[in-house]
Backbone atoms as SQL, in Angstrom:
CREATE TABLE atoms (id INTEGER PRIMARY KEY, chain TEXT, resi INTEGER, resn TEXT, atom TEXT, x REAL, y REAL, z REAL);
INSERT INTO atoms VALUES
  (1, 'A', 1, 'MET', 'N', 1.395, 199.484, 147.045),
  (2, 'A', 1, 'MET', 'CA', 2.128, 200.549, 147.996),
  (3, 'A', 1, 'MET', 'C', 3.372, 201.078, 147.358),
  (4, 'A', 2, 'SER', 'N', 3.536, 202.406, 147.750),
  (5, 'A', 2, 'SER', 'CA', 4.386, 202.696, 147.403),
  (6, 'A', 2, 'SER', 'C', 6.074, 203.192, 147.918),
  (7, 'A', 3, 'GLU', 'N', 7.270, 203.349, 147.113),
  (8, 'A', 3, 'GLU', 'CA', 8.286, 203.592, 148.045),
  (9, 'A', 3, 'GLU', 'C', 8.178, 204.411, 149.085),
  (10, 'A', 4, 'PHE', 'N', 7.212, 204.984, 149.310),
  (11, 'A', 4, 'PHE', 'CA', 7.433, 205.801, 150.823),
  (12, 'A', 4, 'PHE', 'C', 6.547, 205.258, 152.196),
  (13, 'A', 5, 'ASP', 'N', 5.546, 204.057, 151.893),
  (14, 'A', 5, 'ASP', 'CA', 5.144, 203.119, 152.555),
  (15, 'A', 5, 'ASP', 'C', 6.613, 202.360, 153.126),
  (16, 'A', 6, 'ASN', 'N', 7.025, 202.617, 154.228),
  (17, 'A', 6, 'ASN', 'CA', 8.373, 201.896, 154.875),
  (18, 'A', 6, 'ASN', 'C', 8.297, 201.211, 156.308),
  (19, 'A', 7, 'ALA', 'N', 6.718, 200.010, 156.386),
  (20, 'A', 7, 'ALA', 'CA', 6.267, 199.948, 157.809),
  (21, 'A', 7, 'ALA', 'C', 6.824, 198.325, 158.759),
  (22, 'A', 8, 'THR', 'N', 7.986, 197.953, 157.248),
  (23, 'A', 8, 'THR', 'CA', 8.162, 197.301, 157.961),
  (24, 'A', 8, 'THR', 'C', 8.931, 197.543, 159.379),
  (25, 'A', 9, 'PRO', 'N', 8.820, 197.304, 160.361),
  (26, 'A', 9, 'PRO', 'CA', 9.544, 197.692, 161.798),
  (27, 'A', 9, 'PRO', 'C', 11.080, 196.873, 161.752),
  (28, 'A', 10, 'PRO', 'N', 12.559, 197.175, 162.099),
  (29, 'A', 10, 'PRO', 'CA', 13.299, 197.076, 161.886),
  (30, 'A', 10, 'PRO', 'C', 14.166, 195.490, 163.173),
  (31, 'A', 11, 'VAL', 'N', 12.848, 195.189, 163.946),
  (32, 'A', 11, 'VAL', 'CA', 12.987, 194.485, 165.112),
  (33, 'A', 11, 'VAL', 'C', 11.470, 193.336, 164.981),
  (34, 'A', 12, 'THR', 'N', 11.690, 192.549, 165.564),
  (35, 'A', 12, 'THR', 'CA', 10.462, 191.267, 164.741),
  (36, 'A', 12, 'THR', 'C', 9.720, 191.399, 165.928),
  (37, 'A', 13, 'PRO', 'N', 8.343, 191.376, 165.851),
  (38, 'A', 13, 'PRO', 'CA', 7.441, 192.185, 166.849),
  (39, 'A', 13, 'PRO', 'C', 7.260, 190.367, 168.209),
  (40, 'A', 14, 'GLY', 'N', 7.658, 190.770, 168.856),
  (41, 'A', 14, 'GLY', 'CA', 7.911, 189.851, 169.629),
  (42, 'A', 14, 'GLY', 'C', 8.920, 190.195, 171.062),
  (43, 'A', 15, 'SER', 'N', 9.573, 190.534, 170.368),
  (44, 'A', 15, 'SER', 'CA', 11.264, 190.564, 170.053),
  (45, 'A', 15, 'SER', 'C', 11.058, 191.822, 171.339),
  (46, 'A', 16, 'THR', 'N', 11.935, 191.940, 172.130),
  (47, 'A', 16, 'THR', 'CA', 12.335, 192.926, 173.011),
  (48, 'A', 16, 'THR', 'C', 13.621, 194.006, 172.735),
  (49, 'A', 17, 'VAL', 'N', 13.541, 195.134, 172.958),
  (50, 'A', 17, 'VAL', 'CA', 14.390, 196.114, 172.511),
  (51, 'A', 17, 'VAL', 'C', 14.876, 196.619, 173.906),
  (52, 'A', 18, 'PRO', 'N', 16.547, 196.371, 173.812),
  (53, 'A', 18, 'PRO', 'CA', 17.453, 196.818, 175.071),
  (54, 'A', 18, 'PRO', 'C', 16.334, 197.957, 175.522),
  (55, 'A', 19, 'SER', 'N', 16.875, 198.353, 176.651),
  (56, 'A', 19, 'SER', 'CA', 16.833, 199.493, 177.104),
  (57, 'A', 19, 'SER', 'C', 17.173, 200.650, 176.957),
  (58, 'A', 20, 'ASP', 'N', 19.052, 200.694, 176.760),
  (59, 'A', 20, 'ASP', 'CA', 19.251, 201.671, 176.258),
  (60, 'A', 20, 'ASP', 'C', 18.999, 202.208, 174.722),
  (61, 'A', 21, 'GLN', 'N', 18.401, 200.794, 173.660),
  (62, 'A', 21, 'GLN', 'CA', 18.397, 201.474, 172.327),
  (63, 'A', 21, 'GLN', 'C', 17.323, 202.095, 171.963),
  (64, 'A', 22, 'ARG', 'N', 15.860, 201.316, 173.080),
  (65, 'A', 22, 'ARG', 'CA', 14.394, 202.380, 173.741),
  (66, 'A', 22, 'ARG', 'C', 15.126, 203.965, 174.226),
  (67, 'A', 23, 'THR', 'N', 16.007, 204.063, 174.396),
  (68, 'A', 23, 'THR', 'CA', 16.141, 205.241, 175.225),
  (69, 'A', 23, 'THR', 'C', 16.734, 206.537, 173.870),
  (70, 'A', 24, 'MET', 'N', 17.971, 205.957, 173.576),
  (71, 'A', 24, 'MET', 'CA', 17.968, 206.038, 172.331),
  (72, 'A', 24, 'MET', 'C', 17.198, 206.816, 171.175),
  (73, 'A', 25, 'ALA', 'N', 15.992, 205.807, 170.818),
  (74, 'A', 25, 'ALA', 'CA', 15.151, 206.311, 170.185),
  (75, 'A', 25, 'ALA', 'C', 14.541, 207.351, 170.684),
  (76, 'A', 26, 'LEU', 'N', 14.173, 207.019, 172.042),
  (77, 'A', 26, 'LEU', 'CA', 13.092, 208.698, 172.682),
  (78, 'A', 26, 'LEU', 'C', 13.799, 209.981, 171.879),
  (79, 'A', 27, 'ALA', 'N', 15.143, 210.043, 173.319),
  (80, 'A', 27, 'ALA', 'CA', 16.072, 210.835, 172.204),
  (81, 'A', 27, 'ALA', 'C', 16.052, 211.498, 170.750),
  (82, 'A', 28, 'ALA', 'N', 15.701, 210.692, 170.352),
  (83, 'A', 28, 'ALA', 'CA', 16.313, 211.006, 169.063),
  (84, 'A', 28, 'ALA', 'C', 14.632, 211.963, 168.258),
  (85, 'A', 29, 'HIS', 'N', 13.638, 210.997, 169.084),
  (86, 'A', 29, 'HIS', 'CA', 12.415, 212.244, 168.138),
  (87, 'A', 29, 'HIS', 'C', 12.656, 213.304, 169.518),
  (88, 'A', 30, 'LEU', 'N', 12.601, 212.653, 170.384),
  (89, 'A', 30, 'LEU', 'CA', 12.149, 214.344, 171.363),
  (90, 'A', 30, 'LEU', 'C', 13.164, 215.738, 171.056),
  (91, 'A', 31, 'LEU', 'N', 14.820, 215.103, 170.497),
  (92, 'A', 31, 'LEU', 'CA', 15.719, 216.303, 170.380),
  (93, 'A', 31, 'LEU', 'C', 15.061, 217.365, 168.782),
  (94, 'A', 32, 'GLY', 'N', 14.402, 216.674, 168.491),
  (95, 'A', 32, 'GLY', 'CA', 13.632, 216.952, 166.888),
  (96, 'A', 32, 'GLY', 'C', 12.671, 218.293, 167.689),
  (97, 'A', 33, 'ILE', 'N', 12.572, 218.631, 168.830),
  (98, 'A', 33, 'ILE', 'CA', 11.918, 219.575, 169.919),
  (99, 'A', 33, 'ILE', 'C', 12.602, 220.658, 169.518),
  (100, 'A', 34, 'PHE', 'N', 13.739, 220.461, 170.060),
  (101, 'A', 34, 'PHE', 'CA', 14.780, 221.394, 171.190),
  (102, 'A', 34, 'PHE', 'C', 15.936, 221.886, 169.725),
  (103, 'A', 35, 'THR', 'N', 16.092, 220.871, 168.970),
  (104, 'A', 35, 'THR', 'CA', 17.364, 220.903, 167.799),
  (105, 'A', 35, 'THR', 'C', 16.984, 221.060, 166.655),
  (106, 'A', 36, 'TRP', 'N', 15.062, 220.725, 166.393),
  (107, 'A', 36, 'TRP', 'CA', 14.874, 220.747, 164.367),
  (108, 'A', 36, 'TRP', 'C', 15.542, 219.327, 164.262),
  (109, 'A', 37, 'ALA', 'N', 16.197, 219.194, 163.308),
  (110, 'A', 37, 'ALA', 'CA', 17.165, 218.024, 162.638),
  (111, 'A', 37, 'ALA', 'C', 18.114, 218.062, 163.110),
  (112, 'A', 38, 'ILE', 'N', 18.719, 218.018, 163.904),
  (113, 'A', 38, 'ILE', 'CA', 20.318, 218.189, 164.053),
  (114, 'A', 38, 'ILE', 'C', 20.367, 216.896, 165.299),
  (115, 'A', 39, 'GLY', 'N', 19.252, 216.999, 166.350),
  (116, 'A', 39, 'GLY', 'CA', 20.043, 215.597, 167.288),
  (117, 'A', 39, 'GLY', 'C', 19.433, 214.514, 166.824),
  (118, 'A', 40, 'ALA', 'N', 18.402, 214.335, 165.571),
  (119, 'A', 40, 'ALA', 'CA', 18.052, 213.484, 164.947),
  (120, 'A', 40, 'ALA', 'C', 19.351, 212.728, 164.222),
  (121, 'A', 41, 'LEU', 'N', 19.971, 213.813, 163.747),
  (122, 'A', 41, 'LEU', 'CA', 20.974, 213.326, 162.463),
  (123, 'A', 41, 'LEU', 'C', 22.271, 213.212, 163.024),
  (124, 'A', 42, 'VAL', 'N', 22.368, 213.504, 164.309),
  (125, 'A', 42, 'VAL', 'CA', 23.497, 213.202, 165.315),
  (126, 'A', 42, 'VAL', 'C', 23.518, 211.752, 166.030),
  (127, 'A', 43, 'ILE', 'N', 22.269, 211.744, 166.112),
  (128, 'A', 43, 'ILE', 'CA', 22.032, 210.098, 167.043),
  (129, 'A', 43, 'ILE', 'C', 22.023, 208.959, 165.447),
  (130, 'A', 44, 'TRP', 'N', 21.322, 208.998, 164.157),
  (131, 'A', 44, 'TRP', 'CA', 21.173, 208.756, 163.752),
  (132, 'A', 44, 'TRP', 'C', 23.366, 208.151, 162.692),
  (133, 'A', 45, 'LEU', 'N', 23.486, 209.193, 162.542),
  (134, 'A', 45, 'LEU', 'CA', 24.722, 208.866, 162.229),
  (135, 'A', 45, 'LEU', 'C', 25.696, 208.202, 163.190),
  (136, 'A', 46, 'ILE', 'N', 25.466, 208.252, 164.675),
  (137, 'A', 46, 'ILE', 'CA', 26.399, 207.605, 165.422),
  (138, 'A', 46, 'ILE', 'C', 26.353, 206.145, 165.610),
  (139, 'A', 47, 'SER', 'N', 24.860, 205.670, 165.213),
  (140, 'A', 47, 'SER', 'CA', 24.088, 204.439, 165.583),
  (141, 'A', 47, 'SER', 'C', 23.739, 203.749, 164.105),
  (142, 'A', 48, 'LYS', 'N', 24.199, 204.006, 162.871),
  (143, 'A', 48, 'LYS', 'CA', 23.996, 203.467, 161.470),
  (144, 'A', 48, 'LYS', 'C', 24.626, 202.159, 161.370),
  (145, 'A', 49, 'ASP', 'N', 26.742, 202.405, 162.098),
  (146, 'A', 49, 'ASP', 'CA', 27.029, 201.686, 161.278),
  (147, 'A', 49, 'ASP', 'C', 27.159, 200.375, 161.823),
  (148, 'A', 50, 'ASP', 'N', 26.018, 200.296, 163.185),
  (149, 'A', 50, 'ASP', 'CA', 26.452, 199.300, 164.103),
  (150, 'A', 50, 'ASP', 'C', 25.386, 198.371, 164.047),
  (151, 'A', 51, 'PRO', 'N', 25.077, 196.930, 163.328),
  (152, 'A', 51, 'PRO', 'CA', 24.452, 196.229, 163.265),
  (153, 'A', 51, 'PRO', 'C', 22.963, 195.847, 164.408),
  (154, 'A', 52, 'ASN', 'N', 24.191, 196.165, 165.867),
  (155, 'A', 52, 'ASN', 'CA', 23.405, 196.020, 166.700),
  (156, 'A', 52, 'ASN', 'C', 21.941, 197.155, 167.412),
  (157, 'A', 53, 'LYS', 'N', 22.773, 197.866, 166.827),
  (158, 'A', 53, 'LYS', 'CA', 21.632, 199.634, 166.934),
  (159, 'A', 53, 'LYS', 'C', 20.737, 199.390, 166.131),
  (160, 'A', 54, 'SER', 'N', 19.305, 198.320, 165.495),
  (161, 'A', 54, 'SER', 'CA', 18.931, 198.569, 164.101),
  (162, 'A', 54, 'SER', 'C', 17.690, 199.586, 164.444),
  (163, 'A', 55, 'PHE', 'N', 16.749, 199.309, 165.682),
  (164, 'A', 55, 'PHE', 'CA', 16.115, 200.046, 166.124),
  (165, 'A', 55, 'PHE', 'C', 16.653, 201.264, 166.768),
  (166, 'A', 56, 'VAL', 'N', 17.613, 201.399, 166.891),
  (167, 'A', 56, 'VAL', 'CA', 17.819, 202.804, 167.290),
  (168, 'A', 56, 'VAL', 'C', 18.042, 203.683, 165.427),
  (169, 'A', 57, 'THR', 'N', 18.550, 202.959, 164.585),
  (170, 'A', 57, 'THR', 'CA', 18.827, 203.877, 163.218),
  (171, 'A', 57, 'THR', 'C', 17.862, 204.112, 162.853),
  (172, 'A', 58, 'ASP', 'N', 16.679, 203.270, 162.643),
  (173, 'A', 58, 'ASP', 'CA', 15.553, 203.049, 162.258),
  (174, 'A', 58, 'ASP', 'C', 14.597, 204.403, 162.728),
  (175, 'A', 59, 'GLN', 'N', 14.514, 204.551, 163.968),
  (176, 'A', 59, 'GLN', 'CA', 13.878, 205.615, 164.601),
  (177, 'A', 59, 'GLN', 'C', 14.097, 206.986, 164.328),
  (178, 'A', 60, 'ALA', 'N', 15.743, 206.924, 164.114),
  (179, 'A', 60, 'ALA', 'CA', 16.128, 207.864, 163.967),
  (180, 'A', 60, 'ALA', 'C', 16.627, 208.724, 162.996),
  (181, 'A', 61, 'LYS', 'N', 16.436, 208.270, 161.806),
  (182, 'A', 61, 'LYS', 'CA', 16.043, 208.169, 160.245),
  (183, 'A', 61, 'LYS', 'C', 14.258, 208.419, 160.633),
  (184, 'A', 62, 'GLU', 'N', 13.107, 207.894, 160.894),
  (185, 'A', 62, 'GLU', 'CA', 12.236, 208.214, 160.944),
  (186, 'A', 62, 'GLU', 'C', 12.252, 209.573, 161.599),
  (187, 'A', 63, 'ALA', 'N', 12.781, 209.711, 162.456),
  (188, 'A', 63, 'ALA', 'CA', 13.095, 210.861, 163.614),
  (189, 'A', 63, 'ALA', 'C', 13.584, 212.361, 162.673),
  (190, 'A', 64, 'LEU', 'N', 13.838, 211.659, 161.689),
  (191, 'A', 64, 'LEU', 'CA', 15.323, 212.944, 160.998),
  (192, 'A', 64, 'LEU', 'C', 14.328, 213.598, 160.102),
  (193, 'A', 65, 'ASN', 'N', 13.269, 212.161, 159.150),
  (194, 'A', 65, 'ASN', 'CA', 13.270, 212.264, 157.827),
  (195, 'A', 65, 'ASN', 'C', 11.350, 213.623, 158.505),
  (196, 'A', 66, 'PHE', 'N', 10.719, 213.420, 159.535),
  (197, 'A', 66, 'PHE', 'CA', 9.801, 214.060, 159.909),
  (198, 'A', 66, 'PHE', 'C', 10.270, 215.776, 160.015),
  (199, 'A', 67, 'GLN', 'N', 10.944, 215.591, 160.906),
  (200, 'A', 67, 'GLN', 'CA', 11.891, 217.105, 161.087),
  (201, 'A', 67, 'GLN', 'C', 12.485, 217.675, 160.011),
  (202, 'A', 68, 'ILE', 'N', 12.735, 216.863, 158.895),
  (203, 'A', 68, 'ILE', 'CA', 12.386, 217.569, 157.450),
  (204, 'A', 68, 'ILE', 'C', 11.805, 218.314, 156.984),
  (205, 'A', 69, 'THR', 'N', 10.337, 217.555, 157.419),
  (206, 'A', 69, 'THR', 'CA', 9.309, 217.751, 156.467),
  (207, 'A', 69, 'THR', 'C', 8.337, 218.876, 157.222),
  (208, 'A', 70, 'ILE', 'N', 9.137, 218.942, 158.508),
  (209, 'A', 70, 'ILE', 'CA', 8.319, 220.132, 159.670),
  (210, 'A', 70, 'ILE', 'C', 8.784, 221.149, 159.001),
  (211, 'A', 71, 'GLY', 'N', 10.035, 221.107, 158.746),
  (212, 'A', 71, 'GLY', 'CA', 11.025, 222.139, 158.357),
  (213, 'A', 71, 'GLY', 'C', 10.228, 222.670, 156.868),
  (214, 'A', 72, 'ILE', 'N', 10.066, 221.749, 156.166),
  (215, 'A', 72, 'ILE', 'CA', 9.833, 222.057, 154.516),
  (216, 'A', 72, 'ILE', 'C', 8.492, 222.962, 154.781),
  (217, 'A', 73, 'ALA', 'N', 7.675, 222.172, 155.354),
  (218, 'A', 73, 'ALA', 'CA', 6.309, 223.100, 156.095),
  (219, 'A', 73, 'ALA', 'C', 6.137, 224.074, 156.294),
  (220, 'A', 74, 'MET', 'N', 7.269, 224.465, 157.127),
  (221, 'A', 74, 'MET', 'CA', 7.449, 225.835, 158.071),
  (222, 'A', 74, 'MET', 'C', 7.953, 226.439, 157.109),
  (223, 'A', 75, 'LEU', 'N', 8.741, 226.327, 156.390),
  (224, 'A', 75, 'LEU', 'CA', 9.272, 227.396, 155.104),
  (225, 'A', 75, 'LEU', 'C', 7.769, 227.535, 154.649),
  (226, 'A', 76, 'ILE', 'N', 6.875, 226.670, 153.710),
  (227, 'A', 76, 'ILE', 'CA', 5.445, 226.727, 152.859),
  (228, 'A', 76, 'ILE', 'C', 5.059, 228.052, 153.409),
  (229, 'A', 77, 'CYS', 'N', 5.063, 227.733, 154.753),
  (230, 'A', 77, 'CYS', 'CA', 4.140, 229.045, 156.238),
  (231, 'A', 77, 'CYS', 'C', 4.513, 230.209, 155.670),
  (232, 'A', 78, 'VAL', 'N', 6.190, 230.465, 155.862),
  (233, 'A', 78, 'VAL', 'CA', 6.994, 231.790, 155.769),
  (234, 'A', 78, 'VAL', 'C', 6.738, 232.326, 154.653),
  (235, 'A', 79, 'VAL', 'N', 6.822, 231.596, 153.282),
  (236, 'A', 79, 'VAL', 'CA', 6.372, 232.541, 152.073),
  (237, 'A', 79, 'VAL', 'C', 4.825, 232.677, 151.710),
  (238, 'A', 80, 'LEU', 'N', 4.062, 231.727, 152.645),
  (239, 'A', 80, 'LEU', 'CA', 2.599, 231.742, 152.083),
  (240, 'A', 80, 'LEU', 'C', 2.087, 233.056, 153.359),
  (241, 'A', 81, 'SER', 'N', 3.130, 233.539, 153.800),
  (242, 'A', 81, 'SER', 'CA', 2.758, 234.699, 155.342),
  (243, 'A', 81, 'SER', 'C', 2.399, 235.721, 154.495),
  (244, 'A', 82, 'VAL', 'N', 3.078, 235.870, 153.273),
  (245, 'A', 82, 'VAL', 'CA', 3.317, 237.181, 152.327),
  (246, 'A', 82, 'VAL', 'C', 1.386, 237.211, 152.040),
  (247, 'A', 83, 'VAL', 'N', 0.367, 235.929, 152.311),
  (248, 'A', 83, 'VAL', 'CA', -0.939, 235.926, 151.908),
  (249, 'A', 83, 'VAL', 'C', -1.824, 235.981, 153.346),
  (250, 'A', 84, 'ILE', 'N', -1.207, 236.068, 154.535),
  (251, 'A', 84, 'ILE', 'CA', -1.924, 236.188, 155.899),
  (252, 'A', 84, 'ILE', 'C', -2.308, 234.145, 156.125),
  (253, 'A', 85, 'ILE', 'N', -2.032, 233.475, 154.896),
  (254, 'A', 85, 'ILE', 'CA', -2.788, 232.397, 155.629),
  (255, 'A', 85, 'ILE', 'C', -1.482, 231.489, 155.912),
  (256, 'A', 86, 'GLY', 'N', -0.096, 231.378, 155.949),
  (257, 'A', 86, 'GLY', 'CA', 1.383, 231.223, 156.194),
  (258, 'A', 86, 'GLY', 'C', 1.160, 231.657, 157.679),
  (259, 'A', 87, 'ALA', 'N', 0.924, 232.466, 158.030),
  (260, 'A', 87, 'ALA', 'CA', 0.944, 233.175, 159.046),
  (261, 'A', 87, 'ALA', 'C', -0.117, 232.181, 160.313),
  (262, 'A', 88, 'LEU', 'N', -1.186, 231.821, 159.516),
  (263, 'A', 88, 'LEU', 'CA', -2.116, 231.356, 160.359),
  (264, 'A', 88, 'LEU', 'C', -1.806, 229.328, 160.256),
  (265, 'A', 89, 'LEU', 'N', -1.541, 229.074, 159.422),
  (266, 'A', 89, 'LEU', 'CA', -0.880, 227.518, 159.491),
  (267, 'A', 89, 'LEU', 'C', 0.110, 227.400, 160.102),
  (268, 'A', 90, 'ALA', 'N', 1.197, 228.400, 160.885),
  (269, 'A', 90, 'ALA', 'CA', 2.073, 227.873, 161.194),
  (270, 'A', 90, 'ALA', 'C', 2.497, 227.173, 162.370),
  (271, 'A', 91, 'PRO', 'N', 1.682, 228.290, 163.851),
  (272, 'A', 91, 'PRO', 'CA', 1.541, 227.542, 164.714),
  (273, 'A', 91, 'PRO', 'C', 0.791, 225.764, 164.627),
  (274, 'A', 92, 'LEU', 'N', 0.289, 225.816, 163.860),
  (275, 'A', 92, 'LEU', 'CA', -0.561, 224.250, 163.689),
  (276, 'A', 92, 'LEU', 'C', 0.099, 223.265, 163.217),
  (277, 'A', 93, 'VAL', 'N', 0.933, 223.919, 162.375),
  (278, 'A', 93, 'VAL', 'CA', 2.210, 222.953, 161.580),
  (279, 'A', 93, 'VAL', 'C', 3.733, 222.639, 162.838),
  (280, 'A', 94, 'GLY', 'N', 3.566, 224.342, 163.667),
  (281, 'A', 94, 'GLY', 'CA', 4.591, 223.904, 165.300),
  (282, 'A', 94, 'GLY', 'C', 3.670, 222.787, 165.988),
  (283, 'A', 95, 'LEU', 'N', 2.213, 222.982, 165.981),
  (284, 'A', 95, 'LEU', 'CA', 2.034, 221.711, 167.316),
  (285, 'A', 95, 'LEU', 'C', 1.776, 220.770, 166.579),
  (286, 'A', 96, 'PHE', 'N', 0.899, 220.283, 165.344),
  (287, 'A', 96, 'PHE', 'CA', 1.641, 218.860, 164.739),
  (288, 'A', 96, 'PHE', 'C', 2.743, 218.400, 164.910),
  (289, 'A', 97, 'GLY', 'N', 3.637, 219.119, 164.894),
  (290, 'A', 97, 'GLY', 'CA', 5.012, 218.489, 164.900),
  (291, 'A', 97, 'GLY', 'C', 5.390, 218.169, 166.339),
  (292, 'A', 98, 'LEU', 'N', 5.222, 219.184, 167.366),
  (293, 'A', 98, 'LEU', 'CA', 5.071, 218.996, 168.707),
  (294, 'A', 98, 'LEU', 'C', 4.449, 217.757, 169.021),
  (295, 'A', 99, 'VAL', 'N', 2.923, 217.592, 169.227),
  (296, 'A', 99, 'VAL', 'CA', 2.179, 216.446, 169.374),
  (297, 'A', 99, 'VAL', 'C', 3.353, 214.956, 168.997),
  (298, 'A', 100, 'PHE', 'N', 2.997, 215.102, 167.192),
  (299, 'A', 100, 'PHE', 'CA', 3.586, 214.175, 166.885),
  (300, 'A', 100, 'PHE', 'C', 5.205, 213.413, 167.598),
  (301, 'A', 101, 'ALA', 'N', 5.879, 214.630, 167.993),
  (302, 'A', 101, 'ALA', 'CA', 7.041, 213.204, 168.714),
  (303, 'A', 101, 'ALA', 'C', 7.244, 213.043, 169.715),
  (304, 'A', 102, 'ILE', 'N', 6.273, 213.909, 170.303),
  (305, 'A', 102, 'ILE', 'CA', 6.025, 213.287, 171.436),
  (306, 'A', 102, 'ILE', 'C', 5.486, 212.134, 171.422),
  (307, 'A', 103, 'VAL', 'N', 4.576, 211.413, 170.923),
  (308, 'A', 103, 'VAL', 'CA', 3.552, 210.795, 170.686),
  (309, 'A', 103, 'VAL', 'C', 4.797, 208.867, 170.055),
  (310, 'A', 104, 'ALA', 'N', 5.114, 209.809, 168.465),
  (311, 'A', 104, 'ALA', 'CA', 6.550, 208.929, 168.489),
  (312, 'A', 104, 'ALA', 'C', 7.816, 208.730, 169.865),
  (313, 'A', 105, 'ALA', 'N', 7.713, 209.250, 170.835),
  (314, 'A', 105, 'ALA', 'CA', 8.602, 209.357, 171.542),
  (315, 'A', 105, 'ALA', 'C', 8.281, 207.944, 172.467),
  (316, 'A', 106, 'VAL', 'N', 6.374, 208.162, 172.821),
  (317, 'A', 106, 'VAL', 'CA', 6.094, 207.435, 173.942),
  (318, 'A', 106, 'VAL', 'C', 6.525, 206.272, 173.335),
  (319, 'A', 107, 'LYS', 'N', 5.891, 205.796, 171.611),
  (320, 'A', 107, 'LYS', 'CA', 5.701, 204.454, 171.310),
  (321, 'A', 107, 'LYS', 'C', 7.461, 203.726, 171.175),
  (322, 'A', 108, 'SER', 'N', 7.843, 204.626, 171.046),
  (323, 'A', 108, 'SER', 'CA', 9.525, 204.277, 170.846),
  (324, 'A', 108, 'SER', 'C', 10.331, 203.841, 172.316),
  (325, 'A', 109, 'ASN', 'N', 9.843, 204.183, 172.956),
  (326, 'A', 109, 'ASN', 'CA', 10.260, 204.370, 174.641),
  (327, 'A', 109, 'ASN', 'C', 9.697, 202.739, 175.078),
  (328, 'A', 110, 'ASN', 'N', 8.785, 202.743, 174.588),
  (329, 'A', 110, 'ASN', 'CA', 7.622, 200.995, 174.772),
  (330, 'A', 110, 'ASN', 'C', 8.284, 200.434, 173.528),
  (331, 'A', 111, 'GLY', 'N', 8.875, 200.666, 172.659),
  (332, 'A', 111, 'GLY', 'CA', 9.589, 199.259, 171.947),
  (333, 'A', 111, 'GLY', 'C', 9.057, 199.212, 171.056),
  (334, 'A', 112, 'GLU', 'N', 8.080, 199.852, 170.499),
  (335, 'A', 112, 'GLU', 'CA', 7.379, 199.486, 169.133),
  (336, 'A', 112, 'GLU', 'C', 8.155, 200.889, 167.933),
  (337, 'A', 113, 'ALA', 'N', 8.853, 200.438, 167.026),
  (338, 'A', 113, 'ALA', 'CA', 8.653, 200.626, 165.881),
  (339, 'A', 113, 'ALA', 'C', 7.443, 201.799, 165.183),
  (340, 'A', 114, 'TYR', 'N', 7.838, 203.392, 165.501),
  (341, 'A', 114, 'TYR', 'CA', 6.926, 204.155, 165.248),
  (342, 'A', 114, 'TYR', 'C', 6.656, 204.929, 163.696),
  (343, 'A', 115, 'ARG', 'N', 5.749, 204.883, 162.779),
  (344, 'A', 115, 'ARG', 'CA', 5.703, 205.569, 161.422),
  (345, 'A', 115, 'ARG', 'C', 4.937, 206.653, 161.923),
  (346, 'A', 116, 'TYR', 'N', 5.585, 207.948, 161.394),
  (347, 'A', 116, 'TYR', 'CA', 4.820, 209.269, 161.222),
  (348, 'A', 116, 'TYR', 'C', 3.829, 209.062, 160.158),
  (349, 'A', 117, 'PRO', 'N', 2.643, 209.547, 160.331),
  (350, 'A', 117, 'PRO', 'CA', 1.947, 209.487, 159.241),
  (351, 'A', 117, 'PRO', 'C', 2.064, 210.336, 158.103),
  (352, 'A', 118, 'PHE', 'N', 2.515, 211.926, 158.350),
  (353, 'A', 118, 'PHE', 'CA', 2.860, 212.051, 157.178),
  (354, 'A', 118, 'PHE', 'C', 4.581, 212.973, 157.119),
  (355, 'A', 119, 'ALA', 'N', 4.906, 211.825, 156.945),
  (356, 'A', 119, 'ALA', 'CA', 6.502, 212.346, 156.221),
  (357, 'A', 119, 'ALA', 'C', 6.956, 212.267, 155.090),
  (358, 'A', 120, 'LEU', 'N', 7.850, 212.398, 154.497),
  (359, 'A', 120, 'LEU', 'CA', 8.879, 212.345, 153.122),
  (360, 'A', 120, 'LEU', 'C', 9.738, 211.780, 153.615),
  (361, 'A', 121, 'ARG', 'N', 9.684, 210.274, 152.823),
  (362, 'A', 121, 'ARG', 'CA', 11.276, 209.220, 153.319),
  (363, 'A', 121, 'ARG', 'C', 11.719, 209.425, 152.493),
  (364, 'A', 122, 'LEU', 'N', 12.912, 211.269, 153.081),
  (365, 'A', 122, 'LEU', 'CA', 13.677, 211.123, 152.215),
  (366, 'A', 122, 'LEU', 'C', 14.931, 210.664, 152.375),
  (367, 'A', 123, 'ILE', 'N', 15.478, 210.584, 154.135),
  (368, 'A', 123, 'ILE', 'CA', 16.615, 209.471, 154.121),
  (369, 'A', 123, 'ILE', 'C', 16.579, 207.899, 154.446),
  (370, 'A', 124, 'LYS', 'N', 16.630, 207.331, 153.465),
  (371, 'A', 124, 'LYS', 'CA', 16.153, 205.878, 153.194),
  (372, 'A', 124, 'LYS', 'C', 17.356, 205.006, 154.219);
């Protein structure tokens, strides 16, 4: 198991996550679509010091890491657009980011701790 495999959910299975925390986690994932990483960063900074909001903190960090990963992939696509392949890959990266952000939002709104399959875990 590598250091990037952080599959431990912040909430024990079978416990219920309060509705306000599920909504904040949903917002953290969906704001990435519209604000890149800024929305998830704001939610993480607001909730990181409150031990009662461990679910929100975890999901905001996960959304922030994923949006940073998507940003790096888009930057690589811009560089590779010199040889045309980047222009072909950029829409795929954008679609990938959109689909996984929606899936993560739905899962976190159901109270499940979601882990993106391809995200650099830069914020711990």
